[in-house]
């Protein structure tokens, strides 16, 4: 299985880099895993609705450019469907069983994802209604992907 996370912006915090690196290393026994960063669009603090859409559109073009046609794409969005870790693990197993061995997870910038990215996605996933820093979300997502594989392997890691 090939899994990638496409995200907007650079990861700056050392502790997050270390955490993601640890889970990425653990994932190597289950899949090919990579994180692709696309540049964020520089924007002033106060934006009109039209300017916000413009920023999301530009970032969305960069994201879509990194997605392949054959990939099953998850968009991370507050309005997406919440899943338990067990439900997510089952979903990963089902996707692999039914020929979706290339997965991409998309984390947008601070303004969210463009309409085009949402339309390109096969599913939207939410980790709850909390607002989390996008950089922290990378680590949470990477850990949950690892947890999903561990659940499917029958490992006690999940307990």
Coordinates of N, CA, C and O in Angstrom, one line a residue, residues 21-150:
X21 N 8.4 11.7 12.3 CA 9.4 10.8 11.9 C 9.4 9.4 12.5 O 9.6 8.4 11.8
X22 N 9.1 9.4 13.8 CA 8.9 8.1 14.5 C 7.8 7.3 13.9 O 8.0 6.1 13.7
X23 N 6.6 7.9 13.8 CA 5.5 7.1 13.2 C 5.7 6.7 11.8 O 5.4 5.6 11.3
X24 N 6.4 7.6 11.0 CA 6.7 7.3 9.6 C 7.6 6.1 9.5 O 7.5 5.2 8.7
X25 N 8.6 6.0 10.4 CA 9.5 4.9 10.5 C 8.8 3.6 10.8 O 9.0 2.6 10.2
X26 N 7.8 3.7 11.8 CA 7.1 2.5 12.2 C 6.2 2.0 11.0 O 5.9 0.9 10.9
X27 N 5.7 3.0 10.2 CA 4.8 2.6 9.1 C 5.5 1.9 8.0 O 4.8 1.2 7.2
X28 N 6.8 1.9 7.9 CA 7.5 1.3 6.8 C 7.3 -0.2 6.7 O 7.4 -0.8 5.6
X29 N 6.9 -0.8 7.8 CA 6.7 -2.3 7.7 C 5.3 -2.6 7.2 O 4.9 -3.7 6.9
X30 N 4.4 -1.5 7.0 CA 3.1 -1.7 6.5 C 2.9 -1.1 5.1 O 2.0 -1.6 4.4
X31 N 3.6 0.0 4.8 CA 3.3 0.7 3.6 C 4.4 1.6 3.2 O 5.4 1.8 4.0
X32 N 4.4 2.1 2.0 CA 5.3 3.1 1.5 C 4.6 4.4 2.0 O 3.4 4.7 1.6
X33 N 5.3 5.2 2.8 CA 4.6 6.4 3.3 C 5.5 7.7 3.0 O 6.7 7.6 3.1
X34 N 4.8 8.7 2.6 CA 5.5 10.0 2.4 C 4.6 11.2 2.7 O 3.4 11.1 2.7
X35 N 5.3 12.3 3.0 CA 4.6 13.5 3.2 C 5.1 14.5 2.2 O 6.3 14.7 2.0
X36 N 4.1 15.2 1.5 CA 4.5 16.2 0.5 C 3.9 17.5 1.0 O 2.7 17.6 1.3
X37 N 4.8 18.5 1.1 CA 4.4 19.8 1.5 C 4.3 20.7 0.2 O 5.2 20.6 -0.7
X38 N 3.2 21.4 0.1 CA 3.1 22.4 -0.9 C 3.2 23.8 -0.2 O 2.8 24.0 0.9
X39 N 3.7 24.8 -1.0 CA 3.8 26.1 -0.3 C 2.4 26.7 0.0 O 1.5 26.5 -0.7
X40 N 2.4 27.4 1.2 CA 1.2 28.1 1.5 C 1.2 29.5 0.8 O 2.2 30.0 0.4
X41 N 0.0 30.0 0.6 CA -0.2 31.3 -0.1 C -0.1 32.4 1.0 O -0.8 32.4 1.9
X42 N 0.9 33.3 0.8 CA 1.0 34.4 1.7 C -0.2 35.3 1.6 O -0.6 35.7 0.5
X43 N -0.7 35.7 2.7 CA -1.9 36.5 2.7 C -1.9 37.4 4.0 O -1.4 37.0 5.0
X44 N -2.5 38.6 3.9 CA -2.6 39.4 5.1 C -3.6 38.9 6.1 O -4.4 38.0 5.8
X45 N -3.5 39.4 7.3 CA -4.4 38.9 8.4 C -5.9 39.0 8.0 O -6.7 38.1 8.2
X46 N -6.3 40.2 7.6 CA -7.7 40.4 7.3 C -7.9 40.3 5.8 O -7.4 41.0 5.0
X47 N -8.8 39.3 5.5 CA -9.1 39.0 4.1 C -10.6 39.1 3.9 O -11.4 38.7 4.7
X48 N -11.0 39.6 2.7 CA -12.4 39.5 2.3 C -12.7 38.0 1.9 O -11.8 37.2 1.8
X49 N -14.0 37.7 1.8 CA -14.4 36.4 1.4 C -13.8 36.0 0.1 O -13.3 34.9 -0.1
X50 N -13.8 36.9 -0.8 CA -13.2 36.7 -2.2 C -11.7 36.4 -2.1 O -11.2 35.5 -2.8
X51 N -11.1 37.2 -1.3 CA -9.6 37.0 -1.1 C -9.3 35.6 -0.5 O -8.4 34.9 -0.9
X52 N -10.2 35.2 0.5 CA -10.0 33.9 1.1 C -10.2 32.8 0.1 O -9.4 31.8 0.1
X53 N -11.2 32.9 -0.7 CA -11.4 31.9 -1.8 C -10.2 31.9 -2.7 O -9.8 30.8 -3.2
X54 N -9.7 33.0 -3.0 CA -8.5 33.1 -3.9 C -7.3 32.3 -3.3 O -6.6 31.6 -4.0
X55 N -7.1 32.5 -2.0 CA -6.0 31.8 -1.4 C -6.2 30.3 -1.4 O -5.3 29.5 -1.8
X56 N -7.4 29.9 -1.1 CA -7.7 28.5 -1.1 C -7.6 27.9 -2.5 O -7.1 26.8 -2.6
X57 N -8.0 28.7 -3.5 CA -7.9 28.2 -4.9 C -6.5 28.0 -5.3 O -6.2 26.9 -5.8
X58 N -5.6 28.9 -5.0 CA -4.2 28.8 -5.3 C -3.6 27.6 -4.6 O -2.8 26.8 -5.2
X59 N -3.8 27.5 -3.3 CA -3.3 26.3 -2.6 C -3.9 25.0 -3.1 O -3.2 24.0 -3.2
X60 N -5.2 25.1 -3.5 CA -5.8 23.9 -4.0 C -5.2 23.4 -5.3 O -5.1 22.2 -5.5
X61 N -4.8 24.3 -6.1 CA -4.2 23.9 -7.4 C -2.9 23.2 -7.1 O -2.5 22.2 -7.7
X62 N -2.1 23.7 -6.1 CA -0.8 23.0 -5.7 C -1.1 21.7 -5.2 O -0.3 20.7 -5.4
X63 N -2.2 21.5 -4.4 CA -2.5 20.2 -3.8 C -2.9 19.2 -4.9 O -2.4 18.1 -5.0
X64 N -3.8 19.6 -5.8 CA -4.3 18.7 -6.8 C -3.2 18.3 -7.7 O -3.2 17.2 -8.2
X65 N -2.2 19.2 -7.9 CA -1.1 18.8 -8.8 C -0.3 17.7 -8.2 O 0.4 17.0 -8.9
X66 N -0.4 17.4 -6.9 CA 0.4 16.3 -6.2 C -0.4 15.0 -6.1 O 0.1 14.0 -5.7
X67 N -1.7 15.1 -6.6 CA -2.5 13.9 -6.5 C -2.6 13.1 -7.8 O -2.6 13.8 -8.9
X68 N -2.6 11.8 -7.7 CA -2.7 11.0 -8.9 C -4.1 10.6 -9.1 O -4.8 10.4 -8.2
X69 N -4.5 10.3 -10.4 CA -5.8 9.9 -10.7 C -6.3 8.7 -10.0 O -7.4 8.5 -9.6
X70 N -5.3 7.7 -9.8 CA -5.7 6.4 -9.2 C -5.8 6.5 -7.7 O -6.3 5.5 -7.1
X71 N -5.4 7.6 -7.1 CA -5.4 7.6 -5.6 C -6.8 7.9 -5.0 O -7.6 8.6 -5.6
X72 N -7.0 7.2 -4.0 CA -8.2 7.4 -3.2 C -7.9 8.5 -2.2 O -6.9 8.4 -1.4
X73 N -8.6 9.6 -2.3 CA -8.2 10.8 -1.6 C -9.2 11.1 -0.4 O -10.4 11.2 -0.6
X74 N -8.6 11.3 0.8 CA -9.3 11.8 2.0 C -9.0 13.2 2.1 O -7.8 13.6 2.2
X75 N -10.0 14.1 2.3 CA -9.8 15.5 2.6 C -10.1 15.6 4.1 O -11.1 15.1 4.6
X76 N -9.2 16.2 4.9 CA -9.4 16.4 6.3 C -10.2 17.7 6.4 O -9.7 18.8 5.9
X77 N -11.4 17.6 7.0 CA -12.3 18.8 7.0 C -13.2 18.7 8.3 O -13.6 17.6 8.6
X78 N -13.4 19.8 8.9 CA -14.2 19.8 10.1 C -15.6 19.2 9.8 O -16.2 18.5 10.6
X79 N -16.1 19.5 8.6 CA -17.4 19.0 8.3 C -17.4 17.6 7.8 O -18.5 17.0 7.4
X80 N -16.3 16.9 7.8 CA -16.2 15.5 7.3 C -16.8 14.6 8.3 O -17.2 15.0 9.4
X81 N -16.8 13.3 8.0 CA -17.3 12.3 8.9 C -16.3 11.9 9.9 O -15.2 11.6 9.6
X82 N -16.7 11.8 11.2 CA -15.9 11.4 12.2 C -15.9 9.8 12.2 O -16.9 9.2 11.9
X83 N -14.8 9.2 12.6 CA -14.7 7.8 12.7 C -13.9 7.4 13.9 O -13.1 8.2 14.4
X84 N -14.2 6.3 14.5 CA -13.4 5.8 15.6 C -12.2 5.2 15.0 O -12.1 4.9 13.8
X85 N -11.2 4.9 15.8 CA -9.9 4.3 15.3 C -10.2 2.9 14.7 O -9.6 2.6 13.6
X86 N -11.1 2.2 15.3 CA -11.5 0.9 14.8 C -12.2 1.0 13.4 O -11.9 0.2 12.5
X87 N -13.1 2.0 13.3 CA -13.8 2.2 12.0 C -12.8 2.6 10.9 O -12.9 2.1 9.8
X88 N -11.8 3.4 11.3 CA -10.8 3.9 10.3 C -10.0 2.7 9.9 O -9.7 2.5 8.7
X89 N -9.6 1.9 10.8 CA -8.7 0.7 10.5 C -9.5 -0.2 9.5 O -8.9 -0.7 8.6
X90 N -10.8 -0.4 9.8 CA -11.6 -1.3 8.9 C -11.7 -0.7 7.5 O -11.6 -1.4 6.5
X91 N -11.8 0.7 7.5 CA -11.9 1.4 6.2 C -10.6 1.2 5.4 O -10.6 0.9 4.2
X92 N -9.4 1.3 6.1 CA -8.1 1.0 5.4 C -8.1 -0.4 4.9 O -7.6 -0.6 3.7
X93 N -8.5 -1.3 5.7 CA -8.5 -2.7 5.2 C -9.4 -2.9 4.0 O -9.0 -3.6 3.1
X94 N -10.6 -2.4 4.1 CA -11.5 -2.5 3.0 C -11.0 -1.9 1.7 O -11.2 -2.4 0.6
X95 N -10.4 -0.7 1.8 CA -9.8 -0.1 0.6 C -8.8 -0.9 0.0 O -8.8 -1.1 -1.3
X96 N -7.9 -1.5 0.8 CA -6.8 -2.4 0.2 C -7.5 -3.6 -0.4 O -7.0 -4.0 -1.5
X97 N -8.5 -4.2 0.2 CA -9.1 -5.4 -0.3 C -9.8 -5.1 -1.7 O -9.8 -6.0 -2.6
X98 N -10.4 -3.9 -1.8 CA -11.1 -3.6 -3.0 C -10.3 -2.8 -4.0 O -10.9 -2.0 -4.8
X99 N -9.0 -2.9 -4.0 CA -8.2 -2.4 -5.1 C -7.7 -0.9 -4.9 O -7.2 -0.3 -5.9
X100 N -7.9 -0.3 -3.8 CA -7.4 1.0 -3.5 C -6.2 1.0 -2.7 O -6.2 1.2 -1.5
X101 N -5.1 0.7 -3.3 CA -3.8 0.6 -2.6 C -3.0 1.9 -2.6 O -1.9 1.9 -2.0
X102 N -3.5 2.9 -3.2 CA -2.8 4.2 -3.2 C -3.8 5.2 -2.6 O -4.8 5.6 -3.1
X103 N -3.4 5.7 -1.4 CA -4.2 6.6 -0.6 C -3.5 7.9 -0.4 O -2.3 7.9 -0.3
X104 N -4.3 9.0 -0.5 CA -3.7 10.3 -0.2 C -4.6 11.0 0.8 O -5.8 11.0 0.7
X105 N -4.0 11.6 1.8 CA -4.7 12.4 2.8 C -4.3 13.9 2.6 O -3.1 14.1 2.4
X106 N -5.3 14.8 2.6 CA -5.0 16.2 2.3 C -5.3 17.0 3.5 O -6.4 17.0 4.0
X107 N -4.3 17.8 3.9 CA -4.5 18.8 5.0 C -4.3 20.2 4.4 O -3.2 20.5 3.9
X108 N -5.3 21.0 4.4 CA -5.3 22.3 3.8 C -4.5 23.3 4.7 O -4.0 23.0 5.8
X109 N -4.5 24.5 4.2 CA -3.8 25.6 5.0 C -4.8 26.2 6.0 O -5.8 25.6 6.3
X110 N -4.4 27.3 6.6 CA -5.2 27.8 7.7 C -6.6 28.2 7.3 O -7.5 28.3 8.2
X111 N -6.9 28.4 6.1 CA -8.2 28.8 5.6 C -9.1 27.6 5.2 O -10.2 27.7 4.9
X112 N -8.4 26.4 5.2 CA -9.2 25.2 4.8 C -8.8 24.8 3.3 O -7.9 25.2 2.8
X113 N -9.7 24.0 2.8 CA -9.5 23.4 1.4 C -10.4 24.1 0.4 O -11.5 24.4 0.7
X114 N -9.9 24.1 -0.8 CA -10.7 24.7 -1.9 C -11.9 23.8 -2.3 O -11.8 22.6 -2.0
X115 N -12.8 24.3 -3.0 CA -13.9 23.5 -3.5 C -13.4 22.4 -4.4 O -13.9 21.3 -4.4
X116 N -12.4 22.7 -5.2 CA -11.9 21.8 -6.2 C -11.3 20.6 -5.4 O -11.4 19.4 -5.9
X117 N -10.5 20.8 -4.4 CA -9.9 19.7 -3.6 C -11.1 18.9 -2.9 O -11.0 17.7 -3.0
X118 N -12.1 19.5 -2.4 CA -13.2 18.8 -1.8 C -13.9 17.9 -2.8 O -14.2 16.8 -2.5
X119 N -14.0 18.5 -4.0 CA -14.7 17.7 -5.1 C -13.8 16.5 -5.5 O -14.3 15.5 -5.9
X120 N -12.5 16.7 -5.5 CA -11.6 15.6 -5.9 C -11.5 14.5 -4.9 O -11.2 13.4 -5.2
X121 N -11.8 14.8 -3.7 CA -11.7 13.8 -2.6 C -12.8 12.8 -2.8 O -13.9 13.0 -3.2
X122 N -12.4 11.6 -2.3 CA -13.4 10.5 -2.3 C -14.1 10.4 -1.0 O -15.2 9.9 -0.9
X123 N -13.5 11.0 0.0 CA -14.1 11.0 1.4 C -13.6 12.2 2.1 O -12.5 12.6 1.9
X124 N -14.4 12.6 3.1 CA -13.9 13.7 4.0 C -13.9 13.1 5.4 O -14.9 12.4 5.8
X125 N -12.9 13.4 6.1 CA -12.7 12.8 7.4 C -12.5 13.9 8.4 O -11.8 14.9 8.1
X126 N -13.1 13.8 9.5 CA -12.9 14.8 10.6 C -12.4 14.2 11.8 O -12.7 13.0 12.2
X127 N -11.5 14.9 12.5 CA -11.0 14.4 13.8 C -11.7 15.2 14.9 O -11.2 15.3 16.0
X128 N -12.9 15.6 14.7 CA -13.7 16.3 15.7 C -13.8 17.8 15.4 O -13.3 18.3 14.4
X129 N -14.5 18.5 16.2 CA -14.8 19.9 16.0 C -13.7 20.8 16.6 O -13.8 22.0 16.4
X130 N -12.7 20.2 17.2 CA -11.6 21.1 17.7 C -10.9 21.7 16.6 O -10.8 21.1 15.5
X131 N -10.4 22.9 16.8 CA -9.4 23.5 15.9 C -8.0 23.1 16.3 O -7.7 23.4 17.5
X132 N -7.3 22.4 15.5 CA -5.9 22.1 15.8 C -5.0 22.7 14.8 O -5.3 22.9 13.7
X133 N -3.8 23.1 15.3 CA -2.8 23.6 14.3 C -2.6 22.6 13.2 O -2.5 21.3 13.5
X134 N -2.4 23.0 12.0 CA -2.3 22.1 10.8 C -1.0 21.3 11.0 O -1.0 20.1 10.6
X135 N 0.0 21.8 11.6 CA 1.2 21.0 11.8 C 1.0 19.9 12.8 O 1.5 18.8 12.6
X136 N 0.3 20.2 13.8 CA 0.0 19.1 14.8 C -0.9 18.1 14.2 O -0.7 16.9 14.5
X137 N -1.8 18.5 13.3 CA -2.7 17.5 12.7 C -1.9 16.5 11.8 O -2.3 15.4 11.8
X138 N -0.8 16.9 11.3 CA 0.0 15.9 10.5 C 0.5 14.8 11.4 O 0.4 13.6 11.0
X139 N 0.9 15.1 12.7 CA 1.3 14.1 13.6 C 0.1 13.2 14.0 O 0.2 12.0 14.1
X140 N -1.0 13.8 14.3 CA -2.2 13.1 14.8 C -2.6 12.1 13.6 O -2.9 11.0 13.9
X141 N -2.6 12.6 12.4 CA -3.0 11.8 11.3 C -2.1 10.6 11.1 O -2.5 9.5 10.9
X142 N -0.8 10.9 11.1 CA 0.2 9.9 10.9 C 0.1 8.8 12.0 O 0.2 7.6 11.7
X143 N -0.1 9.2 13.2 CA -0.3 8.2 14.3 C -1.6 7.4 14.1 O -1.6 6.2 14.3
X144 N -2.6 8.0 13.6 CA -3.9 7.3 13.4 C -3.8 6.3 12.3 O -4.3 5.2 12.3
X145 N -3.0 6.6 11.2 CA -2.7 5.7 10.2 C -2.0 4.5 10.7 O -2.3 3.3 10.5
X146 N -0.9 4.8 11.5 CA -0.2 3.7 12.1 C -1.1 2.9 13.0 O -1.1 1.6 13.0
X147 N -1.9 3.5 13.8 CA -2.8 2.8 14.7 C -3.7 1.9 13.9 O -4.0 0.8 14.3
X148 N -4.2 2.4 12.8 CA -5.1 1.6 12.0 C -4.4 0.3 11.5 O -5.0 -0.8 11.6
X149 N -3.2 0.4 11.1 CA -2.5 -0.8 10.7 C -2.2 -1.7 11.9 O -2.3 -3.0 11.7
X150 N -2.0 -1.2 13.0 CA -1.7 -2.0 14.2 C -3.0 -2.7 14.7 O -3.0 -3.9 15.1

